Amino acid sequence: MSTDKQRGIHVSQEELLCKNSCGYYGNPVWQGFCSKCWREKARIAGASRQDTRPSNDGTPLTFSKFEEKKSTEKGRRINTMRRLFWGSPSPPKLQESSESHANVLKAYQSLGAGDFTGFLKILKSPSSQRLQSRCTAFLNTMEAYHDLPVQKQSDLVQDFYQSFAEYFNSFPEAQVTEIMEHVEKLIMTRLHKWVFCHDSCDDEQKDLALQRRIRSLNWITPQMLSVPFPDKKIEVTGDPFLPAITAIIEMDAKRAPQDKLACVSKCSQHVFEALSTSNSEPANADDFLSGLVYVVLKANPPRLHSNMQYVIRFGLPHSLMAGESGYYFTNLSCAVAFIEKLDGPALNLSQEEFEGYMLRQRAPSAGKRQQVVSDTQHLLEELQGRQEKLDQGMDSLSVQLQSWVHAVNSQLDEATAQFALVQTEVTAKTESSQVLSSSSHDALLQGDDKDESVLKLMDQHAGPQDTDC
Amino acid sequence: MAAGGAGGKTYSFKVVLLGEGCVGKTSMVLRYCENKFNDKHITTLQASFLTKKLNITGKRVNLAIWDTAGQERFHALGPIYYRDSNGAVLVYDVTDEDSFQKVKNWVKELRKMLGNDICLCIVGNKIDLDKDRHVSVEDAESYAESVGAKHYHTSAKLNKGIEELFLDLCKRMMETAQAEERLKGNGASQSASSRRGVQIVDDEPQATPAGGCCSSG
């Protein structure tokens, strides 16, 4: 069977062989060991840890099963892997060491809200080694199988969340949510590079299509979308939606789905703030959605489709289904759907007008353009002013630096002059003492004494000088 | 659906608020969640997502009220909003015949997409303007009965009927959730499929509910 495999995949012999160099073939699922060596390794690890695997006679069964399925298609392989790595929620696990289990739980319970570092510390501590090794094993599996279809990967991750959450089923719901958010952050920060905008789906094309679509709609004004927009204030404050635009662009830079969601929430909050400047009443969903559509059109966020799909696939289901962030994310989905299906009537334009704008035959009215030009000019002037200020600051700083260097140099000169003076004094003194001293002393000893006294004197003089500088 | 929680745990319900532009949806939720009407001291910037914690017969309930964009140009986005919701409050203005017609359209759509799992409330708002009433009580109530919804009369201005409406809705949603739990048995095996409900295909809003929703039937 193993020779077959080699012929099919064309990998070098060494890569396929067991890491224990026993001559058999290894498998990435077993961290590169062959089944026998891996079993041996797992047994040793299990014995030292006691709580890793239910019992030793249980394992061979699973492994023989595994070997049977090795040749079958990928999907089935995953099922076996699943059983292997995060095991079935079997009763022995719960019985094994309820005391240490309770201790671990207590540590997690004392965790403060949003304390990710604290969570990592607890996870690293020896008492929760079991959980930690589960995370590591899962990450290794995911990395080894990073070329699976993205939907499969999503299923694996979601299953992992579910089985991980079961560990804490004695906790109140809010706390489980908190812990699971940490787990999500930990897992997805690592997996981001493997699963984001995966090759197996057409996310990249869709990103580009959406980007092009938004670019082609760049002529849309807030008035067309009937976004409540402060007309008069525009010269003073600039675009009130700018913070929201920045927030939605930031989404692409984050790695964990919850951080991406947080960007969507932040953007939404900014939209509400912007709306409140032109509207005294609390914003309703119509205002909000129009505002969000406007923000998405202006921002043209990088890889928006990929980012949203990533959150849907790998985010915690709880944060997407319920809660404020779920609401904001739903609205973002609505905004994107609206932009994709956008036509004339939706903007209170006739179909011909809409076509005209799309083909660039029409452009915003002259007044509008002039306003944009003057706005831009204004911005440029402001920028120039700031640049000049910066230049001035740099000049004055370099002058300051030069004078400082001068001061230091002169102080140094002074110090060396003083030192030379002291040195001549000292030599004069020693010479006179040499004359005075009796010749009975050993010449060698005398030499040492002299050196010592010179050193002492030098130290005495060096002391005050240091403080001068 | 899955948000219903199990056993003695907290129930979390998602309720969507549907209705035309000026029927008073915003005033209604603000009256319910902040007990304020046209007030300068309303603390929230927004009235589109509000939550309320309730305690009904010793059970804790977290109610999330989602306002939906009701303008005609946003009509196609409906399914994205009401996916996975436990209840829907459909508001019309008793002085506006058109708004009642809109409610009828919404009901049809909701029943088609979500089946009977969703608790529907049809609400005639602005009963303080009864003298201008254009939708008759009998019509509205018989229609509600014919589609398996409950009918309520409210006035956000006078704070009438709103508390009762939401309390009643919560009780009904709890019943639905409990019935579902019993049906499921332990419910553990079902959780995987409930997750499927989140797989939003955002670019094809009309195609998703047809294939994707697990609640129909």
XYZ file of C-alpha atoms in Angstrom:
686
model
C 0.000 0.000 0.000
C 2.768 2.365 0.916
C 4.603 1.881 -2.350
C 1.428 2.737 -4.200
C 1.224 5.912 -2.319
C 4.739 6.888 -3.170
C 4.195 6.391 -6.858
C 1.033 8.479 -6.794
C 2.216 11.555 -4.977
C 5.898 11.868 -5.934
C 7.430 12.967 -2.683
C 10.948 12.107 -1.699
C 11.412 8.900 0.237
C 12.843 10.632 3.288
C 9.816 12.838 3.701
C 7.505 9.886 3.791
C 9.510 7.769 6.172
C 8.798 7.572 9.863
C 10.613 10.180 11.929
C 11.818 7.410 14.187
C 13.708 6.034 11.172
C 12.357 2.547 11.754
C 12.054 2.017 8.011
C 8.249 2.235 7.825
C 6.315 5.112 6.387
C 5.150 7.993 8.501
C 1.934 9.963 8.388
C 1.418 13.692 9.018
C -1.586 12.861 11.183
C 0.772 11.079 13.545
C 3.260 13.948 13.449
C 5.332 12.113 10.856
C 5.641 8.847 12.740
C 4.509 5.480 11.514
C 1.562 3.899 13.244
C 3.695 1.712 15.501
C 6.106 4.416 16.619
C 3.282 6.855 17.133
C 1.423 4.361 19.269
C 4.565 3.834 21.286
C 5.038 7.578 21.686
C 1.415 8.137 22.610
C 1.587 5.355 25.172
C 4.610 6.912 26.869
C 3.060 10.332 26.828
C -0.197 8.894 28.100
C 1.495 7.093 30.950
C 3.354 10.171 32.099
C 0.281 12.352 31.929
C -2.234 9.765 33.062
C -5.205 11.731 31.858
C -4.597 11.997 28.134
C -6.221 8.853 26.912
C -8.877 6.799 28.588
C -6.960 3.530 28.528
C -4.277 1.817 26.517
C -6.336 -1.084 25.355
C -8.791 1.341 23.832
C -6.294 2.931 21.510
C -5.225 0.055 19.275
C -8.818 -0.373 18.226
C -9.027 3.168 16.965
C -5.730 2.870 15.212
C -6.518 -0.324 13.429
C -9.671 1.339 12.277
C -7.595 4.209 11.097
C -5.353 2.011 9.050
C -8.308 0.418 7.385
C -9.545 3.759 6.221
C -6.238 5.189 5.207
C -6.845 4.389 1.588
C -10.416 5.668 1.482
C -11.427 9.136 0.415
C -10.586 12.263 2.353
C -13.939 12.916 3.963
C -13.896 9.647 5.798
C -10.358 10.203 6.828
C -11.417 13.380 8.550
C -14.046 11.570 10.519
C -11.485 9.192 11.877
C -9.127 12.028 12.597
C -11.842 13.783 14.456
C -12.394 10.782 16.636
C -8.690 10.471 17.169
C -7.833 13.948 18.176
C -10.655 15.289 20.112
C -12.107 11.933 20.862
C -15.727 11.094 21.289
C -17.238 12.628 24.404
C -16.894 9.356 26.218
C -17.609 8.909 29.923
C -14.095 7.813 30.981
C -12.857 11.326 30.376
C -15.151 12.739 32.971
C -14.339 10.141 35.573
C -10.598 10.078 35.168
C -9.513 12.892 37.432
C -12.386 14.956 38.603
C -10.228 16.737 41.134
C -7.711 18.189 38.695
C -10.592 18.917 36.365
C -12.247 20.971 39.094
C -8.997 22.812 39.750
C -8.591 23.723 36.128
C -12.161 24.901 35.958
C -11.653 27.065 39.014
C -8.701 28.758 37.349
C -10.760 29.525 34.265
C -13.621 30.763 36.361
C -11.430 33.382 38.027
C -10.472 34.785 34.642
C -11.265 38.464 34.183
C -13.325 39.684 31.277
C -11.398 40.099 28.024
C -8.153 38.940 29.617
C -6.607 37.033 26.715
C -3.103 36.946 28.192
C -4.512 35.579 31.419
C -6.246 32.875 29.462
C -3.032 31.922 27.696
C -1.245 31.726 31.047
C -3.822 29.347 32.461
C -3.740 27.281 29.291
C 0.021 26.983 29.571
C -0.056 25.905 33.198
C 0.507 22.175 33.779
C -2.983 21.602 35.186
C -4.664 22.345 31.872
C -2.142 20.496 29.773
C -4.901 18.344 28.416
C -6.703 21.294 26.914
C -3.497 22.733 25.611
C -2.426 19.554 23.898
C -5.871 19.334 22.377
C -5.428 22.785 20.870
C -1.959 21.975 19.604
C -3.030 18.680 18.105
C -5.943 20.360 16.395
C -3.759 23.107 14.982
C -1.256 20.576 13.693
C -4.001 18.581 12.033
C -5.445 21.664 10.403
C -2.058 22.744 9.133
C -1.272 19.314 7.764
C -4.575 19.266 5.916
C -4.701 22.875 4.834
C -5.555 21.923 1.257
C -8.960 20.497 2.158
C -12.002 22.300 0.760
C -12.731 25.316 2.897
C -16.193 24.089 3.844
C -14.675 20.960 5.365
C -12.238 23.089 7.304
C -15.049 25.249 8.548
C -16.869 22.135 9.759
C -13.756 20.897 11.528
C -13.240 24.194 13.302
C -16.882 24.462 14.317
C -16.849 20.906 15.621
C -13.765 21.729 17.590
C -15.488 24.737 19.159
C -18.424 22.594 20.120
C -16.406 19.815 21.688
C -14.206 22.334 23.466
C -17.190 24.160 24.902
C -18.520 20.892 26.311
C -15.571 20.837 28.667
C -16.990 23.891 30.405
C -20.623 22.871 30.410
C -20.903 23.415 34.146
C -20.234 27.137 33.712
C -22.789 29.864 33.257
C -23.386 30.636 29.614
C -21.782 34.063 29.625
C -18.542 32.652 30.956
C -18.434 29.865 28.389
C -18.901 32.480 25.696
C -16.002 34.434 27.108
C -13.694 31.424 27.199
C -14.724 30.341 23.733
C -13.871 33.776 22.423
C -10.346 33.319 23.722
C -10.186 29.875 22.127
C -11.406 31.285 18.830
C -8.777 33.998 18.944
C -6.041 31.508 19.722
C -7.033 29.031 17.021
C -7.934 31.415 14.258
C -4.946 33.691 14.647
C -2.852 30.649 13.856
C -5.058 29.287 11.102
C -5.734 32.605 9.373
C -2.970 32.217 6.825
C -4.154 28.743 5.840
C -7.871 29.261 5.565
C -8.426 32.911 4.715
C -9.452 33.394 1.081
C -8.798 29.732 0.421
C -7.843 28.392 -3.005
C -10.695 25.907 -2.969
C -13.351 28.618 -3.298
C -13.859 31.570 -5.592
C -13.585 34.184 -2.847
C -10.841 36.024 -4.644
C -12.873 36.469 -7.829
C -15.843 37.610 -5.817
C -13.682 40.094 -3.952
C -12.521 41.563 -7.220
C -16.028 41.630 -8.652
C -17.358 43.415 -5.583
C -14.498 45.858 -5.641
C -15.112 46.661 -9.294
C -18.826 47.022 -8.644
C -18.243 49.476 -5.808
C -15.755 51.424 -7.897
C -18.264 51.722 -10.716
C -20.735 53.219 -8.256
C -18.430 55.961 -7.034
C -20.778 58.683 -8.321
C -23.439 57.945 -5.723
C -24.071 60.797 -3.331
C -25.524 60.572 0.177
C -28.592 62.386 -1.138
C -29.309 59.600 -3.639
C -29.209 57.055 -0.848
C -31.256 59.444 1.303
C -28.703 59.273 4.056
C -29.336 62.010 6.592
C -26.333 64.185 5.847
C -25.429 67.525 7.404
C -25.267 69.765 4.328
C -24.045 72.973 5.886
C -21.532 71.508 8.226
C -19.579 69.751 5.522
C -16.926 72.442 5.135
C -16.290 72.593 8.842
C -16.147 68.971 9.865
C -15.464 67.125 6.637
C -17.198 63.814 6.079
C -18.840 62.768 9.366
C -18.668 59.167 8.214
C -14.878 59.168 8.011
C -14.328 57.322 11.323
C -16.770 54.647 10.180
C -14.952 54.334 6.860
C -11.636 53.905 8.646
C -13.091 51.275 10.948
C -14.477 49.120 8.133
C -11.193 49.277 6.227
C -9.375 48.147 9.346
C -11.354 44.901 9.282
C -8.997 43.337 6.737
C -6.003 43.829 9.020
C -7.425 41.745 11.855
C -6.973 38.029 12.063
C -9.442 36.554 14.521
C -13.083 36.555 13.378
C -14.153 38.273 16.586
C -11.704 41.118 15.947
C -13.124 41.500 12.475
C -16.598 41.554 13.963
C -15.440 44.153 16.460
C -14.393 46.347 13.529
C -17.876 46.007 12.034
C -19.380 46.976 15.391
C -17.057 49.950 15.726
C -17.942 51.049 12.216
C -21.641 50.773 13.045
C -21.237 52.808 16.213
C -19.518 55.514 14.189
C -22.356 55.424 11.673
C -24.816 56.025 14.501
C -22.712 58.884 15.803
C -22.534 60.435 12.349
C -26.284 60.049 11.958
C -26.913 61.707 15.304
C -25.208 64.907 14.099
C -27.945 65.445 11.543
C -30.812 63.769 13.334
C -31.993 64.477 16.845
C -33.932 61.234 17.204
C -32.300 57.844 17.707
C -31.518 56.324 14.334
C -33.822 53.619 13.013
C -32.852 50.713 10.807
C -33.572 52.560 7.549
C -31.222 55.428 8.405
C -28.617 53.032 9.657
C -28.659 50.781 6.615
C -28.490 53.728 4.207
C -25.576 55.096 6.224
C -23.813 51.756 6.157
C -24.323 51.401 2.398
C -22.797 54.831 1.951
C -19.828 53.907 4.164
C -19.195 50.674 2.255
C -19.384 52.520 -1.070
C -16.964 55.203 0.079
C -14.570 52.833 1.814
C -14.507 50.038 -0.757
C -13.029 47.816 1.972
C -10.280 45.462 0.808
C -11.329 41.817 0.384
C -14.749 42.476 1.857
C -16.332 39.284 0.552
C -13.471 37.103 1.821
C -13.558 38.768 5.196
C -17.274 38.235 5.615
C -17.092 34.630 4.476
C -14.209 34.049 6.870
C -16.243 35.374 9.783
C -19.227 33.253 8.779
C -17.155 30.098 8.392
C -14.829 30.352 11.339
C -16.488 32.693 13.796
C -18.279 31.463 16.882
C -21.893 30.786 15.965
C -23.066 32.578 19.079
C -21.652 35.963 18.138
C -23.142 35.750 14.655
C -26.602 34.580 15.585
C -27.368 36.789 18.512
C -26.204 39.949 20.106
C -25.327 43.356 18.866
C -22.378 42.285 16.722
C -24.656 39.775 14.997
C -27.083 42.563 14.188
C -24.366 44.757 12.753
C -22.930 41.931 10.722
C -26.376 41.145 9.326
C -26.722 44.774 8.311
C -23.359 44.635 6.594
C -24.554 41.569 4.682
C -27.660 43.549 3.746
C -25.576 46.509 2.604
C -23.443 44.285 0.378
C -26.502 42.557 -1.062
C -28.048 45.951 -1.710
C -24.947 47.227 -3.482
C -24.760 44.141 -5.659
C -28.384 44.427 -6.745
C -28.488 48.211 -6.905
C -30.481 49.782 -9.753
C -32.012 53.106 -10.706
C -35.302 52.984 -8.767
C -33.456 52.200 -5.524
C -31.723 55.574 -5.821
C -34.818 57.461 -7.019
C -33.346 57.620 -10.499
C -34.846 56.467 -13.755
C -33.228 53.534 -15.480
C -31.774 55.817 -18.160
C -30.243 58.165 -15.626
C -28.721 55.217 -13.833
C -27.240 53.823 -17.057
C -25.889 57.252 -17.873
C -24.077 57.491 -14.586
C -22.722 53.971 -14.953
C -21.311 54.778 -18.395
C -19.763 57.993 -17.066
C -21.857 60.067 -19.469
C -23.271 61.865 -16.544
C -21.320 63.266 -13.715
C -22.351 64.999 -10.547
C -23.535 68.564 -11.213
C -20.987 71.342 -11.696
C -21.691 72.867 -8.298
C -21.040 69.555 -6.637
C -17.778 69.164 -8.477
C -16.666 72.628 -7.555
C -17.399 71.876 -3.960
C -15.321 68.729 -4.116
C -12.486 70.675 -5.728
C -12.570 73.370 -3.095
C -12.735 70.762 -0.349
C -9.705 69.020 -1.734
C -7.838 72.274 -2.094
C -8.669 73.139 1.457
C -7.350 69.790 2.624
C -4.166 70.200 0.599
C -3.518 73.637 2.061
C -4.010 72.304 5.530
C -1.598 69.499 4.771
C 0.969 71.953 3.441
C 0.689 74.039 6.600
C 1.285 70.970 8.708
C 4.244 70.005 6.570
C 5.789 73.455 7.070
C 5.268 73.243 10.786
C 6.954 69.886 10.798
C 9.926 71.280 8.838
C 10.297 74.148 11.288
C 10.196 71.767 14.187
C 12.896 69.663 12.577
C 15.131 72.689 12.023
C 14.864 73.887 15.580
C 15.504 70.378 16.833
C 18.712 70.069 14.789
C 19.891 73.467 16.090
C 19.229 72.283 19.622
C 21.126 69.100 18.954
C 24.140 70.965 17.612
C 24.318 73.289 20.588
C 24.057 70.300 22.872
C 26.951 68.595 21.095
C 28.959 71.798 21.503
C 28.239 71.968 25.183
C 29.250 68.385 25.712
C 32.473 68.888 23.763
C 33.502 71.940 25.746
C 32.759 70.156 29.002
C 34.914 67.277 27.841
C 37.788 69.614 26.991
C 37.555 71.212 30.383
C 37.582 67.857 32.069
C 40.655 66.646 30.197
C 42.478 69.906 31.004
C 41.702 69.463 34.687
C 42.774 65.881 34.552
C 46.138 66.791 33.004
C 46.683 69.342 35.754
C 45.906 66.842 38.471
C 48.160 64.298 36.860
C 51.169 66.641 36.840
C 50.446 67.471 40.473
C 50.362 63.831 41.393
C 53.598 62.993 39.607
C 55.250 65.936 41.331
C 54.040 64.657 44.716
C 55.202 61.106 44.115
C 58.567 62.277 42.970
C 59.023 64.282 46.132
C 57.852 61.372 48.279
C 60.274 59.113 46.465
C 63.058 61.397 47.418
C 61.908 61.459 51.024
C 61.356 57.772 51.402
C 64.150 55.573 52.719
C 65.988 53.312 50.306
C 65.493 50.282 52.579
C 62.188 49.423 50.862
C 62.091 46.836 48.176
C 62.027 48.505 44.784
C 59.218 46.290 43.509
C 56.976 46.911 46.496
C 57.555 50.612 46.285
C 56.535 50.622 42.658
C 53.226 48.976 43.570
C 52.553 51.482 46.321
C 53.171 54.318 43.985
C 50.768 52.958 41.406
C 48.106 52.473 44.025
C 48.386 55.985 45.382
C 48.196 57.408 41.901
C 45.103 55.384 41.197
C 43.458 56.548 44.423
C 44.160 60.158 43.650
C 42.810 59.769 40.166
C 39.629 58.254 41.528
C 39.185 61.155 43.918
C 39.416 63.619 41.100
C 37.299 61.666 38.706
C 34.386 61.541 41.148
C 33.331 65.218 41.156
C 33.946 65.510 37.448
C 31.403 62.860 36.668
C 28.716 64.781 38.424
C 29.614 67.885 36.436
C 28.690 66.213 33.202
C -34.352 28.258 17.093
C -31.154 27.059 18.644
C -31.000 30.347 20.462
C -33.791 29.051 22.646
C -31.356 27.533 25.132
C -31.943 24.307 27.002
C -33.412 23.229 30.308
C -33.281 25.752 33.135
C -30.924 28.018 31.258
C -31.606 31.462 29.964
C -33.717 31.793 26.874
C -32.427 34.082 24.168
C -34.913 35.216 21.591
C -34.516 37.223 18.465
C -37.506 39.281 17.470
C -37.649 41.187 14.208
C -39.644 44.337 13.873
C -41.274 44.771 10.493
C -43.386 47.553 9.132
C -43.475 50.519 6.833
C -41.616 53.764 7.424
C -43.886 55.923 9.563
C -45.921 53.403 11.513
C -44.075 54.079 14.760
C -41.766 51.099 15.095
C -39.026 53.204 16.618
C -41.333 54.882 19.109
C -42.690 51.507 20.099
C -39.357 49.897 20.956
C -38.110 53.011 22.673
C -41.264 53.099 24.761
C -40.774 49.444 25.630
C -37.037 49.473 26.369
C -36.586 52.979 27.753
C -40.146 53.896 28.613
C -39.784 57.168 26.768
C -41.652 58.842 23.960
C -40.328 61.762 21.909
C -38.012 62.499 24.783
C -34.766 64.443 24.705
C -33.273 62.210 27.371
C -33.226 59.011 25.386
C -29.826 57.554 26.148
C -29.232 55.436 23.095
C -27.999 56.804 19.804
C -30.006 54.228 17.980
C -33.278 52.376 18.117
C -32.392 49.645 15.659
C -30.975 47.066 18.038
C -32.310 46.975 21.570
C -32.264 44.333 24.244
C -34.455 43.655 27.233
C -34.031 41.208 30.073
C -37.183 39.622 31.415
C -38.121 37.157 34.085
C -41.169 35.136 33.164
C -42.453 32.559 35.645
C -38.976 32.167 37.109
C -37.272 31.754 33.748
C -34.830 34.318 32.483
C -35.371 35.624 28.993
C -33.031 37.792 26.936
C -34.948 39.562 24.265
C -33.106 41.090 21.311
C -35.252 43.340 19.180
C -33.994 43.857 15.637
C -35.404 46.742 13.727
C -35.435 46.112 9.986
C -35.147 48.556 7.145
C -38.713 48.935 5.907
C -38.268 51.156 2.883
C -39.382 49.706 -0.403
C -35.874 49.698 -1.890
C -34.693 47.441 0.934
C -37.538 45.005 0.535
C -35.431 42.218 -1.016
C -33.175 42.153 2.034
C -35.904 40.841 4.336
C -34.718 37.220 4.401
C -31.272 38.256 5.602
C -32.840 40.033 8.557
C -35.354 37.519 9.769
C -33.265 34.395 9.384
C -33.218 32.468 12.669
C -35.651 34.773 14.399
C -38.056 33.403 16.968
C -40.699 36.046 16.670
C -41.839 38.829 14.413
C -43.742 41.968 15.326
C -45.524 43.372 12.286
C -46.598 46.922 12.865
C -49.125 48.958 10.927
C -50.665 52.351 11.451
C -54.409 52.156 12.135
C -54.863 55.387 10.188
C -53.033 54.053 7.143
C -54.632 51.358 5.009
C -51.457 50.892 2.936
C -49.354 49.998 5.931
C -51.813 47.208 6.745
C -51.476 45.928 3.197
C -47.702 45.822 3.686
C -48.154 43.755 6.815
C -50.132 41.230 4.801
C -47.259 40.932 2.339
C -44.779 40.419 5.144
C -46.892 37.703 6.722
C -47.064 35.817 3.446
C -43.326 36.025 3.018
C -42.520 35.016 6.583
C -44.803 32.002 6.505
C -43.303 30.939 3.202
C -39.718 31.246 4.408
C -39.896 30.250 8.060
C -43.031 28.105 8.247
C -44.887 27.928 11.538
C -41.872 28.070 13.833
C -42.040 31.806 14.084
C -44.507 33.548 16.404
C -46.273 36.346 14.589
C -47.785 39.436 16.179
C -49.775 41.901 14.129
C -49.881 45.244 15.841
C -52.126 48.187 15.070
C -50.280 51.200 16.430
C -51.459 54.787 17.049
C -54.831 53.930 18.564
C -54.748 57.364 20.179
C -55.733 58.597 16.704
C -58.810 56.399 16.665
C -61.001 59.029 15.068
C -58.892 58.803 11.885
C -58.948 55.041 11.849
C -58.883 53.517 8.368
C -58.342 49.883 9.223
C -61.321 48.344 10.955
C -60.804 46.288 14.107
C -62.831 43.373 12.751
C -60.878 43.177 9.500
C -57.555 43.223 11.258
C -58.474 40.672 13.888
C -60.083 38.226 11.489
C -57.102 38.491 9.183
C -54.695 37.815 12.050
C -56.678 34.770 13.078
C -56.721 33.442 9.517
C -52.908 33.418 9.358
C -52.327 32.099 12.868
C -51.085 35.368 14.273
C -52.189 37.325 17.306
C -53.498 40.826 16.987
C -52.781 43.706 19.359
C -53.691 47.341 19.598
C -51.073 49.709 20.932
C -50.260 53.344 21.386
C -46.659 54.299 21.922
C -47.722 57.805 22.777
C -50.064 56.778 25.586
C -47.997 53.712 26.495
C -50.885 51.351 25.922
C -50.652 47.669 25.144
C -46.905 47.541 24.453
C -45.812 45.789 27.631
C -48.578 43.229 27.185
C -47.645 42.648 23.557
C -44.031 41.756 24.284
C -44.828 39.739 27.389
C -47.353 37.687 25.491
C -44.953 37.185 22.617
C -42.243 35.985 25.010
C -44.571 33.450 26.577
C -45.502 32.101 23.189
C -41.888 31.877 22.078
C -41.030 30.016 25.275
C -43.794 27.517 24.581
C -42.471 26.995 21.061
C -38.934 26.551 22.340
C -40.028 24.062 25.002
C -42.047 22.088 22.489
C -39.042 21.963 20.240
C -36.826 20.737 23.062
C -39.228 17.942 23.854
C -39.314 16.981 20.207
C -35.575 16.921 19.966
C -35.078 14.779 23.046
C -31.617 15.496 24.332
C -31.020 17.925 21.509
C -27.276 17.389 21.450
C -27.230 15.869 18.000
C -29.268 18.703 16.640
C -26.864 21.454 17.508
C -24.682 20.788 14.509
C -27.521 21.369 12.101
C -28.593 24.541 13.840
C -25.185 25.939 13.124
C -25.889 25.432 9.453
C -28.406 28.195 9.724
C -25.592 30.708 9.951
C -24.107 29.861 6.607
C -25.185 33.105 5.038
C -24.810 33.367 1.319
C -24.892 37.112 1.268
C -24.823 37.607 -2.466
C -27.941 35.569 -3.181
C -30.519 36.702 -0.659
C -33.483 35.098 -2.370
C -31.831 31.752 -2.962
C -30.682 31.143 0.605
C -33.951 30.583 2.434
C -35.173 28.133 -0.172
C -32.311 25.715 0.323
C -30.530 26.767 3.458
C -33.062 27.087 6.212
C -33.455 24.111 8.445
C -36.694 25.169 10.058
C -39.176 24.647 7.261
C -41.391 21.624 7.470
